[in-house]
XYZ file of C-alpha atoms in Angstrom:
721
model
C -35.046 2.460 29.776
C -31.573 1.662 31.022
C -31.395 -1.420 28.811
C -32.462 0.704 25.804
C -29.679 3.225 26.443
C -27.120 0.410 26.580
C -28.406 -1.056 23.335
C -28.174 2.359 21.566
C -24.630 2.895 22.798
C -23.560 -0.594 21.597
C -25.092 0.105 18.144
C -23.220 3.409 17.760
C -19.969 1.818 18.879
C -20.555 -1.068 16.450
C -21.016 1.315 13.409
C -17.923 3.430 14.217
C -15.795 4.592 11.296
C -12.929 2.221 10.472
C -10.216 3.319 8.043
C -7.411 1.202 6.645
C -4.122 3.010 6.441
C -0.948 1.390 5.256
C 1.980 1.609 7.682
C 5.479 1.122 6.521
C 8.079 -0.461 8.864
C 11.135 1.735 8.559
C 13.812 3.043 10.897
C 16.799 5.246 10.428
C 19.511 2.637 10.580
C 23.225 3.145 10.000
C 23.637 -0.428 8.720
C 21.608 -0.094 5.483
C 23.738 -1.243 2.523
C 24.204 0.921 -0.576
C 26.461 1.081 -3.575
C 29.276 3.634 -3.606
C 31.016 4.736 -6.797
C 34.708 5.584 -6.944
C 37.456 6.693 -9.348
C 41.223 6.049 -9.060
C 43.608 8.295 -11.057
C 47.017 10.034 -11.025
C 46.830 13.503 -9.503
C 49.148 15.140 -12.075
C 48.347 13.490 -15.362
C 44.729 12.588 -14.448
C 45.346 9.186 -16.042
C 43.047 6.391 -14.688
C 44.510 3.507 -12.613
C 43.108 0.164 -13.759
C 43.075 -3.273 -12.041
C 43.371 -1.816 -8.511
C 41.993 -4.161 -5.902
C 39.050 -2.772 -3.856
C 37.761 -4.766 -0.917
C 35.408 -4.159 1.990
C 36.708 -5.574 5.295
C 35.249 -9.064 5.392
C 32.770 -8.382 2.577
C 32.537 -7.329 -1.094
C 35.397 -7.275 -3.583
C 35.923 -5.711 -7.001
C 38.625 -4.228 -9.344
C 38.856 -0.781 -11.019
C 38.054 -0.787 -14.744
C 39.984 0.629 -17.709
C 38.795 4.173 -16.919
C 39.743 3.796 -13.254
C 36.131 3.530 -11.947
C 34.608 1.034 -9.644
C 31.392 0.243 -7.710
C 31.148 -1.678 -4.479
C 28.454 -2.489 -1.940
C 29.136 -0.957 1.513
C 27.529 0.247 4.742
C 28.329 3.343 6.808
C 31.305 2.607 9.047
C 32.817 0.002 6.694
C 36.514 0.350 5.786
C 37.456 -0.173 2.184
C 40.971 -1.225 1.222
C 42.390 -0.045 -2.143
C 45.652 -1.721 -3.190
C 47.870 -1.835 -6.259
C 51.440 -2.814 -7.038
C 52.323 0.807 -7.978
C 51.111 2.710 -4.872
C 50.811 2.197 -1.177
C 47.617 0.560 0.108
C 44.811 3.088 0.772
C 42.449 2.658 3.789
C 39.232 4.683 3.757
C 36.215 4.554 6.197
C 32.805 5.138 4.691
C 31.046 8.054 6.373
C 28.145 8.650 3.958
C 26.980 7.605 0.450
C 28.950 10.334 -1.472
C 31.079 9.062 -4.309
C 34.850 9.134 -3.789
C 37.890 9.924 -5.908
C 41.306 8.429 -5.076
C 44.210 10.535 -6.405
C 47.741 9.160 -6.303
C 50.994 10.774 -7.313
C 54.594 9.440 -7.815
C 56.911 9.160 -4.797
C 59.704 7.313 -6.565
C 60.373 5.322 -9.700
C 57.381 2.989 -9.237
C 55.646 4.444 -6.235
C 52.793 6.850 -5.516
C 51.315 8.713 -2.582
C 47.575 8.942 -2.299
C 44.974 11.606 -1.586
C 41.260 11.094 -1.287
C 38.636 13.688 -2.401
C 34.909 13.360 -2.000
C 33.888 15.947 -4.563
C 35.083 17.538 -7.787
C 33.770 20.249 -10.090
C 31.490 20.072 -13.078
C 29.684 16.842 -13.774
C 30.909 15.069 -10.648
C 29.864 17.844 -8.273
C 26.411 18.012 -9.850
C 25.900 14.268 -9.353
C 27.145 14.457 -5.730
C 24.737 17.322 -5.010
C 21.906 15.334 -6.588
C 22.660 12.347 -4.346
C 22.924 14.644 -1.298
C 19.494 16.131 -1.804
C 17.873 12.861 -2.814
C 16.132 12.337 0.541
C 15.732 15.983 1.352
C 14.217 17.621 -1.723
C 13.230 15.878 -4.923
C 13.037 19.175 -6.770
C 16.585 20.224 -5.856
C 18.017 16.773 -6.565
C 16.415 16.700 -10.054
C 17.679 20.236 -10.656
C 21.248 19.075 -10.098
C 20.663 16.019 -12.308
C 19.510 18.408 -15.027
C 22.776 20.271 -14.665
C 24.804 17.072 -14.738
C 23.170 16.060 -18.104
C 24.119 19.410 -19.609
C 27.724 18.908 -18.362
C 27.890 15.230 -19.477
C 30.750 14.530 -21.920
C 30.205 10.788 -22.516
C 27.467 8.160 -22.727
C 28.783 6.685 -19.473
C 28.236 9.898 -17.607
C 24.856 10.337 -19.179
C 23.973 6.797 -18.040
C 25.017 7.710 -14.544
C 22.837 10.822 -14.518
C 19.735 8.811 -15.474
C 20.661 6.161 -12.922
C 20.712 8.733 -10.159
C 17.462 10.173 -11.428
C 15.925 6.671 -11.215
C 17.247 6.452 -7.638
C 15.493 9.700 -6.789
C 12.239 8.479 -8.341
C 12.550 5.216 -6.369
C 12.993 7.090 -3.028
C 9.973 9.294 -3.705
C 7.951 6.224 -4.808
C 7.530 7.355 -8.453
C 8.189 3.828 -9.660
C 6.881 4.290 -13.225
C 9.325 7.209 -13.756
C 12.090 5.162 -12.113
C 11.668 2.330 -14.650
C 11.792 4.908 -17.512
C 15.027 6.479 -16.307
C 16.715 3.130 -15.548
C 15.896 1.982 -19.035
C 17.418 5.197 -20.489
C 20.526 4.621 -18.382
C 20.875 1.082 -19.740
C 20.501 2.289 -23.301
C 23.507 4.578 -22.723
C 25.582 2.012 -20.821
C 24.714 -1.598 -19.860
C 25.252 -2.087 -16.138
C 24.263 -5.030 -13.914
C 23.575 -2.866 -10.850
C 21.175 -0.749 -12.879
C 19.464 -3.868 -14.239
C 18.897 -5.079 -10.620
C 17.500 -1.644 -9.783
C 15.208 -1.764 -12.863
C 13.929 -5.216 -11.803
C 13.150 -3.920 -8.272
C 11.426 -0.820 -9.702
C 9.173 -3.043 -11.864
C 8.378 -5.149 -8.770
C 7.464 -2.069 -6.703
C 5.297 -0.841 -9.614
C 3.497 -4.249 -9.461
C 4.736 -5.300 -12.914
C 5.783 -8.678 -11.731
C 6.196 -10.259 -15.150
C 8.792 -7.660 -16.321
C 10.583 -7.913 -12.985
C 10.878 -11.709 -13.322
C 12.107 -11.401 -16.896
C 14.982 -9.123 -15.919
C 16.009 -11.207 -12.887
C 15.906 -14.434 -14.917
C 17.954 -12.924 -17.787
C 20.850 -12.265 -15.320
C 23.222 -15.247 -15.350
C 24.881 -16.031 -11.993
C 28.273 -16.448 -13.673
C 28.238 -12.794 -14.781
C 27.399 -11.512 -11.265
C 29.540 -10.876 -8.230
C 28.516 -12.397 -4.916
C 26.417 -9.426 -3.794
C 24.625 -9.179 -7.114
C 23.776 -12.909 -7.036
C 22.230 -12.452 -3.607
C 20.237 -9.447 -4.747
C 18.973 -11.365 -7.763
C 17.776 -14.373 -5.805
C 16.342 -12.210 -3.025
C 14.500 -10.137 -5.650
C 13.079 -13.314 -7.292
C 11.939 -14.481 -3.853
C 10.141 -11.125 -3.217
C 8.292 -11.335 -6.555
C 7.265 -14.945 -5.999
C 6.147 -14.296 -2.433
C 3.989 -11.334 -3.571
C 2.426 -13.634 -6.152
C 1.784 -16.230 -3.310
C 4.102 -18.743 -5.008
C 5.641 -19.742 -1.694
C 7.537 -22.849 -2.912
C 9.376 -20.820 -5.563
C 9.934 -17.961 -3.155
C 11.483 -20.369 -0.536
C 13.762 -21.886 -3.193
C 14.979 -18.451 -4.414
C 15.669 -17.225 -0.866
C 17.622 -20.412 -0.047
C 19.773 -19.881 -3.161
C 20.568 -16.343 -2.041
C 21.244 -17.495 1.532
C 23.717 -20.095 0.331
C 25.737 -17.460 -1.524
C 25.610 -15.185 1.521
C 26.764 -17.929 3.908
C 29.512 -19.109 1.593
C 30.871 -15.558 1.348
C 30.089 -14.567 4.994
C 27.958 -11.572 3.990
C 26.346 -11.174 7.452
C 23.641 -8.524 6.721
C 22.146 -10.607 3.921
C 22.324 -13.807 5.938
C 20.118 -12.151 8.539
C 17.712 -10.662 5.986
C 17.271 -13.962 4.098
C 16.677 -15.973 7.268
C 13.903 -13.495 8.124
C 12.399 -13.667 4.599
C 12.508 -17.503 4.685
C 10.538 -17.225 7.909
C 7.957 -15.046 6.105
C 7.796 -17.545 3.251
C 7.239 -20.608 5.459
C 4.746 -18.651 7.563
C 2.822 -17.736 4.454
C 2.747 -21.424 3.336
C 1.504 -22.535 6.777
C 4.738 -24.338 7.847
C 4.889 -22.879 11.408
C 7.796 -25.053 12.647
C 10.148 -24.029 9.787
C 8.990 -20.430 10.036
C 9.767 -20.195 13.797
C 13.197 -21.807 13.181
C 14.243 -19.232 10.618
C 12.813 -16.336 12.610
C 14.912 -17.508 15.618
C 17.999 -17.685 13.462
C 17.403 -14.142 12.234
C 17.155 -12.836 15.811
C 20.365 -14.606 16.856
C 22.218 -13.232 13.775
C 20.794 -9.724 14.109
C 21.743 -9.533 17.812
C 25.413 -9.832 16.698
C 25.040 -6.915 14.243
C 23.148 -4.212 16.163
C 20.220 -3.794 18.557
C 17.892 -2.131 16.108
C 18.031 -4.995 13.621
C 17.650 -7.536 16.417
C 14.543 -5.726 17.610
C 13.051 -5.729 14.203
C 13.458 -9.513 14.029
C 11.917 -9.871 17.498
C 8.913 -7.899 16.350
C 8.546 -10.251 13.371
C 8.436 -13.279 15.763
C 5.954 -11.421 18.009
C 3.679 -10.835 15.010
C 4.123 -14.544 14.104
C 3.074 -15.578 17.638
C 0.038 -13.314 17.262
C -0.955 -15.005 14.036
C -0.700 -18.382 15.769
C -2.696 -17.096 18.805
C 0.224 -17.803 21.119
C -0.692 -14.636 23.031
C 1.340 -15.376 26.240
C 4.591 -15.756 24.239
C 3.727 -12.599 22.215
C 3.077 -10.515 25.346
C 6.326 -11.644 27.009
C 8.370 -10.890 23.896
C 6.800 -7.451 23.387
C 7.526 -6.473 27.003
C 11.148 -7.261 26.361
C 11.117 -5.249 23.177
C 9.775 -2.159 25.026
C 12.702 -2.309 27.432
C 15.166 -2.636 24.523
C 13.610 0.313 22.649
C 14.638 2.666 25.494
C 18.240 1.606 24.863
C 18.338 2.170 21.103
C 16.448 5.496 21.283
C 19.588 7.001 22.720
C 21.629 6.192 19.623
C 19.077 6.344 16.821
C 16.155 8.460 15.677
C 12.975 6.320 15.572
C 10.220 7.592 13.284
C 6.458 6.959 13.868
C 6.506 4.812 10.687
C 8.892 2.384 12.322
C 7.603 -0.699 14.104
C 10.114 0.106 16.870
C 7.903 2.557 18.788
C 6.668 2.067 22.304
C 3.176 3.219 21.357
C 2.833 0.404 18.756
C 4.149 -2.265 21.153
C 1.989 -1.177 24.022
C -1.019 -1.198 21.701
C -0.234 -4.715 20.516
C 0.227 -5.971 24.060
C -3.138 -4.450 24.955
C -4.679 -6.118 21.914
C -3.167 -9.505 22.869
C -4.666 -9.203 26.388
C -8.012 -8.323 24.806
C -7.879 -11.349 22.549
C -7.121 -13.459 25.662
C -10.215 -11.771 27.309
C -7.973 -10.486 30.043
C -9.637 -7.038 29.980
C -8.172 -5.612 33.222
C -4.587 -6.203 31.939
C -5.429 -4.746 28.506
C -6.567 -1.337 29.735
C -3.277 0.101 31.205
C -1.274 -0.948 28.113
C -3.801 0.657 25.738
C -3.848 3.857 27.885
C 0.001 3.843 27.881
C -0.096 3.502 24.093
C -2.464 6.501 23.731
C -0.231 8.577 26.019
C 2.941 7.698 24.044
C 1.135 8.325 20.740
C 0.104 11.786 21.997
C 3.713 12.587 22.869
C 4.985 11.426 19.487
C 1.968 12.868 17.560
C 1.266 9.423 16.117
C -2.424 9.758 15.117
C -2.639 6.345 13.516
C -1.746 4.466 16.695
C -3.806 6.861 18.843
C -6.865 6.126 16.657
C -6.392 2.308 16.835
C -5.609 2.339 20.561
C -8.679 4.463 21.514
C -10.951 2.270 19.369
C -9.545 -0.839 20.988
C -9.950 0.729 24.447
C -13.613 1.456 23.633
C -14.020 -2.222 22.635
C -12.479 -3.290 25.966
C -14.777 -1.092 28.049
C -17.819 -2.330 26.121
C -16.794 -5.932 26.631
C -16.314 -5.256 30.371
C -19.709 -3.494 30.637
C -18.306 -0.025 31.484
C -20.399 1.871 29.018
C -19.596 5.363 30.366
C -15.877 4.821 29.816
C -16.664 3.230 26.419
C -18.511 6.351 25.402
C -15.558 8.585 26.471
C -13.121 6.380 24.557
C -15.349 6.324 21.479
C -15.558 10.159 21.514
C -11.737 10.334 21.714
C -11.577 7.838 18.811
C -13.826 9.952 16.593
C -11.759 13.021 17.428
C -8.543 11.139 16.418
C -10.222 9.955 13.197
C -11.122 13.551 12.321
C -7.549 14.754 12.991
C -6.124 11.849 10.996
C -8.470 12.586 8.067
C -7.324 16.176 7.931
C -3.652 15.114 8.096
C -4.113 12.537 5.293
C -5.845 15.148 3.116
C -2.822 17.435 3.551
C -0.460 14.492 2.762
C -2.389 13.634 -0.354
C -2.319 17.277 -1.511
C 1.412 17.478 -0.854
C 2.077 14.166 -2.646
C 0.120 15.403 -5.637
C 2.151 18.596 -5.750
C 5.416 16.673 -5.506
C 4.264 14.239 -8.200
C 3.369 17.058 -10.508
C 6.662 18.866 -9.885
C 8.674 15.669 -10.499
C 6.696 14.987 -13.754
C 7.375 18.574 -14.979
C 11.109 18.280 -14.238
C 11.148 14.838 -15.876
C 9.798 16.440 -19.038
C 12.634 19.022 -18.879
C 15.249 16.291 -18.510
C 13.741 14.284 -21.396
C 13.828 17.469 -23.420
C 17.502 17.938 -22.604
C 18.248 14.306 -23.483
C 16.461 14.687 -26.793
C 18.342 17.925 -27.453
C 21.586 16.125 -26.743
C 20.550 13.298 -29.087
C 19.690 15.775 -31.804
C 22.999 17.586 -31.339
C 24.995 14.382 -31.650
C 22.974 13.487 -34.755
C 23.635 16.861 -36.262
C 27.443 16.483 -35.663
C 27.439 13.027 -37.274
C 25.575 14.329 -40.332
C 27.628 17.555 -40.715
C 29.598 16.261 -43.716
C 26.669 14.844 -45.623
C 24.961 16.598 -48.489
C 21.415 16.205 -47.072
C 22.357 17.669 -43.685
C 19.563 20.287 -43.555
C 16.852 17.895 -44.680
C 17.851 15.200 -42.162
C 18.161 17.810 -39.388
C 14.581 18.927 -39.990
C 13.385 15.276 -39.919
C 15.168 14.626 -36.678
C 13.830 17.819 -35.190
C 10.295 16.923 -36.153
C 10.713 13.436 -34.696
C 12.135 14.823 -31.449
C 9.397 17.400 -31.214
C 6.738 14.778 -31.862
C 8.315 12.460 -29.267
C 8.269 15.278 -26.644
C 4.619 16.001 -27.464
C 3.724 12.331 -27.107
C 5.600 12.044 -23.818
C 4.017 15.226 -22.500
C 0.549 14.060 -23.628
C 1.084 10.679 -21.987
C 2.226 12.224 -18.722
C -0.670 14.715 -18.727
C -3.141 11.880 -19.500
C -1.708 9.714 -16.722
C -1.827 12.633 -14.271
C -5.424 13.462 -15.162
C -6.393 9.756 -14.910
C -4.749 9.466 -11.477
C -6.545 12.634 -10.294
C -9.937 11.310 -11.637
C -9.333 7.981 -9.928
C -8.516 9.714 -6.630
C -11.629 11.852 -6.901
C -13.802 8.741 -7.676
C -12.367 6.922 -4.672
C -13.075 9.888 -2.350
C -16.568 10.193 -3.762
C -17.259 6.467 -3.228
C -15.931 6.673 0.327
C -18.212 9.658 0.990
C -21.266 7.882 -0.444
C -20.578 4.671 1.507
C -20.391 6.689 4.705
C -23.938 8.159 4.203
C -25.698 5.109 5.483
C -29.393 5.911 6.061
C -30.128 5.619 9.807
C -33.863 5.197 9.010
C -33.790 1.428 9.591
C -31.522 1.601 12.621
C -33.828 3.989 14.533
C -37.009 2.070 13.509
C -35.382 -1.180 14.626
C -34.449 0.360 17.989
C -38.067 1.678 18.308
C -39.181 -1.949 17.785
C -36.839 -3.133 20.523
C -38.209 -0.363 22.734
C -41.816 -1.555 22.087
C -40.824 -5.189 22.891
C -39.217 -4.010 26.177
C -42.280 -1.886 27.035
C -44.526 -4.933 26.638
C -42.113 -7.012 28.765
C -41.326 -9.210 25.727
C -37.705 -9.478 26.624
C -37.092 -12.779 24.739
C -38.407 -11.273 21.469
C -36.362 -8.133 22.003
C -33.193 -10.199 22.511
C -33.834 -12.320 19.421
C -34.542 -9.225 17.331
C -31.476 -7.425 18.698
C -29.264 -10.418 17.968
C -30.334 -10.558 14.294
C -29.987 -6.799 14.090
C -26.362 -6.780 15.420
C -25.443 -9.530 12.850
C -26.780 -7.263 10.105
C -24.866 -4.260 11.397
C -21.646 -6.335 11.644
C -22.094 -7.515 8.032
C -22.685 -3.906 6.812
C -19.539 -2.662 8.594
C -17.334 -5.480 7.356
C -18.221 -4.531 3.747
C -18.374 -0.769 4.226
C -14.871 -0.113 2.798
C -15.176 -2.255 -0.339
C -16.246 -1.188 -3.801
C -17.428 -4.687 -4.602
C -18.176 -7.768 -2.433
C -18.971 -11.383 -3.400
C -22.633 -11.861 -4.352
C -22.872 -14.549 -1.738
C -22.258 -11.940 1.019
C -24.820 -9.569 -0.399
C -27.388 -12.426 -0.481
C -26.695 -13.231 3.151
C -27.107 -9.488 4.013
C -30.477 -9.088 2.235
C -31.733 -12.368 3.750
C -30.952 -10.974 7.182
C -32.451 -7.618 6.404
C -35.667 -9.101 4.907
C -36.008 -11.428 7.826
C -35.933 -8.465 10.281
C -38.485 -6.469 8.259
C -40.811 -9.518 8.062
C -40.381 -10.000 11.779
C -41.826 -6.484 12.315
C -44.544 -6.684 9.602
C -45.617 -10.295 9.583
C -49.253 -9.306 9.011
C -48.350 -7.136 5.984
C -46.374 -9.444 3.714
C -44.622 -12.736 3.117
C -41.368 -13.057 1.182
C -39.413 -15.523 -0.921
C -35.716 -15.380 -1.965
C -34.655 -17.766 -4.730
C -31.315 -18.284 -6.519
C -31.127 -20.289 -9.758
C -29.063 -23.446 -9.145
C -26.904 -22.986 -12.269
C -25.482 -19.656 -10.999
C -22.048 -19.699 -9.363
C -22.698 -16.972 -6.838
C -19.015 -16.919 -5.799
C -18.008 -15.829 -9.327
C -20.017 -12.575 -9.245
C -19.338 -9.422 -7.270
C -21.746 -6.577 -6.443
C -21.518 -3.175 -4.723
C -22.341 -3.633 -1.010
C -25.768 -2.492 0.260
C -26.987 -2.033 -3.358
C -30.186 -4.152 -3.017
C -31.224 -3.201 0.570
C -32.695 0.302 -0.219
C -34.932 -1.255 -2.961
C -36.165 -3.923 -0.542
C -36.734 -1.190 2.089
C -38.811 0.872 -0.450
C -40.825 -2.255 -1.377
C -41.732 -2.908 2.261
C -42.192 0.649 3.577
C -43.755 2.376 0.580
C -45.544 -0.528 -1.182
C -46.463 -3.477 0.944
C -46.981 -1.631 4.275
C -49.976 0.275 2.893
C -51.615 -2.666 1.148
C -55.004 -3.622 2.527
C -54.468 -7.367 2.261
C -51.296 -9.375 2.842
C -48.706 -8.854 0.103
C -45.831 -10.780 -1.434
C -42.132 -9.766 -1.790
C -40.359 -11.925 -4.392
C -36.598 -11.716 -4.799
C -35.128 -13.800 -7.609
C -31.590 -14.277 -8.963
C -31.482 -15.939 -12.419
C -29.085 -16.226 -15.328
C -29.678 -13.797 -18.140
C -26.654 -14.527 -20.432
C -23.435 -16.502 -20.292
C -21.580 -14.102 -17.991
C -24.568 -12.008 -16.831
C -27.256 -12.467 -14.199
C -30.443 -10.586 -13.346
C -31.611 -9.834 -9.792
C -35.332 -9.027 -9.586
C -37.014 -7.425 -6.531
C -40.775 -7.515 -7.182
C -43.738 -6.638 -4.872
C -47.504 -6.455 -5.326
C -47.820 -3.339 -3.103
C -49.752 -0.125 -3.865
C -47.219 1.026 -6.452
C -45.052 4.094 -6.868
C -47.856 6.508 -7.899
C -50.095 5.845 -4.885
C -47.089 5.680 -2.568
C -45.906 9.083 -3.734
C -49.299 10.617 -3.012
C -49.179 9.220 0.580
C -45.693 10.541 1.349
C -44.894 13.511 3.539
C -42.341 16.072 2.376
C -39.751 14.575 4.732
C -40.355 11.055 3.351
C -39.949 12.329 -0.247
C -36.630 13.886 0.659
C -35.409 10.684 2.400
C -36.303 8.461 -0.599
C -34.669 10.867 -3.010
C -31.423 10.837 -1.047
C -31.370 7.063 -0.710
C -31.965 6.272 -4.415
C -29.779 9.237 -5.521
C -26.888 7.771 -3.448
C -27.272 4.456 -5.282
C -27.395 6.121 -8.710
C -24.218 8.076 -7.985
C -22.413 4.981 -6.712
C -23.419 2.888 -9.728
C -22.402 5.684 -12.124
C -18.915 5.963 -10.532
C -18.389 2.220 -10.314
C -19.515 1.722 -13.927
C -17.049 4.359 -14.968
C -14.234 2.674 -13.069
C -15.160 -0.937 -13.898
C -16.612 -0.677 -17.425
C -20.422 -0.757 -17.065
C -20.650 -3.672 -14.664
C -24.082 -2.886 -13.133
C -27.360 -1.751 -14.682
C -30.617 -0.949 -12.831
C -34.167 -0.446 -14.141
C -37.482 0.168 -12.307
C -41.016 -0.546 -13.660
C -44.514 -1.483 -12.530
C -44.870 -5.120 -11.540
C -48.538 -5.758 -12.589
C -49.832 -2.744 -14.604
C -53.411 -4.095 -14.974
C -54.039 -4.776 -11.302
C -55.401 -2.402 -8.630
C -52.157 -2.685 -6.682
C -49.629 -2.363 -9.511
C -46.654 -3.050 -7.335
C -43.026 -2.335 -8.311
C -40.303 -4.369 -9.978
C -36.608 -3.525 -9.751
C -34.190 -5.302 -12.165
C -30.531 -5.271 -11.417
C -28.250 -6.647 -14.215
C -24.832 -7.780 -13.021
C -21.801 -8.781 -15.214
C -19.094 -11.285 -14.177
C -15.570 -9.898 -13.776
């Protein structure tokens, strides 16, 4: 009896809910580079000062344009030096990302004194407010951008408004809207920095082809040093995402050369780290470790936070290479360093620089080394830290891993406690994620509505300009009506498109939630029957048979769990799963049926995909409701054959008593169970066909209508991707 309890506990731990949640690695860091805009002019006449030299200490360099404006890449704490033959050199320390205005006035025949302002009224103040609220409130930021468009007096200012709007969209991860606004900005005024932002927006929106086109259209000779680095770094990011590691490595090295030639230290560090990623992805461990080591050495000279980020990358690299001792030692050093940087910086739960994450990874490394006693205190410390910081994701992972450790060490009571804590954390996390999804949908809807308002203002402005240009022409009224109709139609099309996209996104989200719910409704009927069989083997002292049966049963459960989060899995995996399942059923009912599974040799089973656990319920019905009640020994025949060029047919046929006789024998509870199982499949297939364009078709009929035992035949038609 004690052995049976242990087996049941292991089974429930094995089929525990596992969710995949993306975690971003961010930290509030004062060294993040950004572009600052500036304007140099006379205080009295308001005339712009052109050809002024603007340089960051030891970094970027540019000149003011004809209208006195400039852009330059800086970090908080940098000092910019503004010099000109006609006024004394200006020194200014960057405190935030607000734009600056440098005002100078005469102090002699050819001299000026200077005064710096960070804000001005009208258009400038609206843009500054929009930038200020960018990370705080998307709604407020877009409201100020709307005001700036109404106050805009030139195409250059209009371009700047849409650039800032694109920046807001980027921060709130509305990448499709960001690309729209950057394109509008470029239509008003061509700007290299905006082109680089547009290329990055396309990359983040997974439109890699468009991103590559923009990056490749930018010629190095037209770019300053920083822009060249951003171009090659961006190209490397796109190629790495496409798994083109050789091209990614080449692009990163080109960017690194420019950074090293011009001593742009932050980018030297970043590109060494990305080269490490690229070589690691291609399997060149030696080169990867060399570049990661370089990035740590360089980052340690900049600031502790950046150095720690690079150390974590190396620790992750050591984990990938199963160098667990090196990984553990490095992560212990990281935990000590985290205490130091927490005094100066605010570390969010999303950052990799949290003690709960590092303790969890140390515990996991000890577990992988099979050093269970060492793993437990680090996992417990991780859970305690996660509780303090309200980090449900790490708490969930750490409690699940702790349960695994206790199971592996044979402490099933502790394993049960840890598993209960894990399920509680999962429930809390699910509620939190639902709230986040709801909030994200609300923000997305609000941004889309305000975007429509801005597009309306832009079209109104365009129509006004058109009206002014046509004011002296005889057909002014007729052309004004035409332009108004075009503008109105354009707005309707944009609104319809945004509404269609919003509805489509909502429908997709609902379908994904429905699929997740249906996948979680795994029928425990087979599990409990299987455990009963094990119990009967134990009762008859047939321990060897029980062990063999339990071993195959655990393989089946592991296969089911590995595929539980996927909409489709390779057909090869599904075949392995049904072979394992049918083997177990035959093991229990050897006297009731024999079975045969055949796959046509011409079929490339790796080229087809199928919803997981689609075939198992039909096989279960064939055994339990058809063959089990047959007087003589039956046959279960499972065939996979080619139907058309890109289409196969899977047939599950039995010569059991048939659906009609089976229905007459069922109890009310059995009827309810069958209805739920087949209904679950129908719902899943309906949703998946809607999402993937009628990929699966299922039909059920009698196998041998003229025989006493008519049997049942299930046909599943599957299309290739």
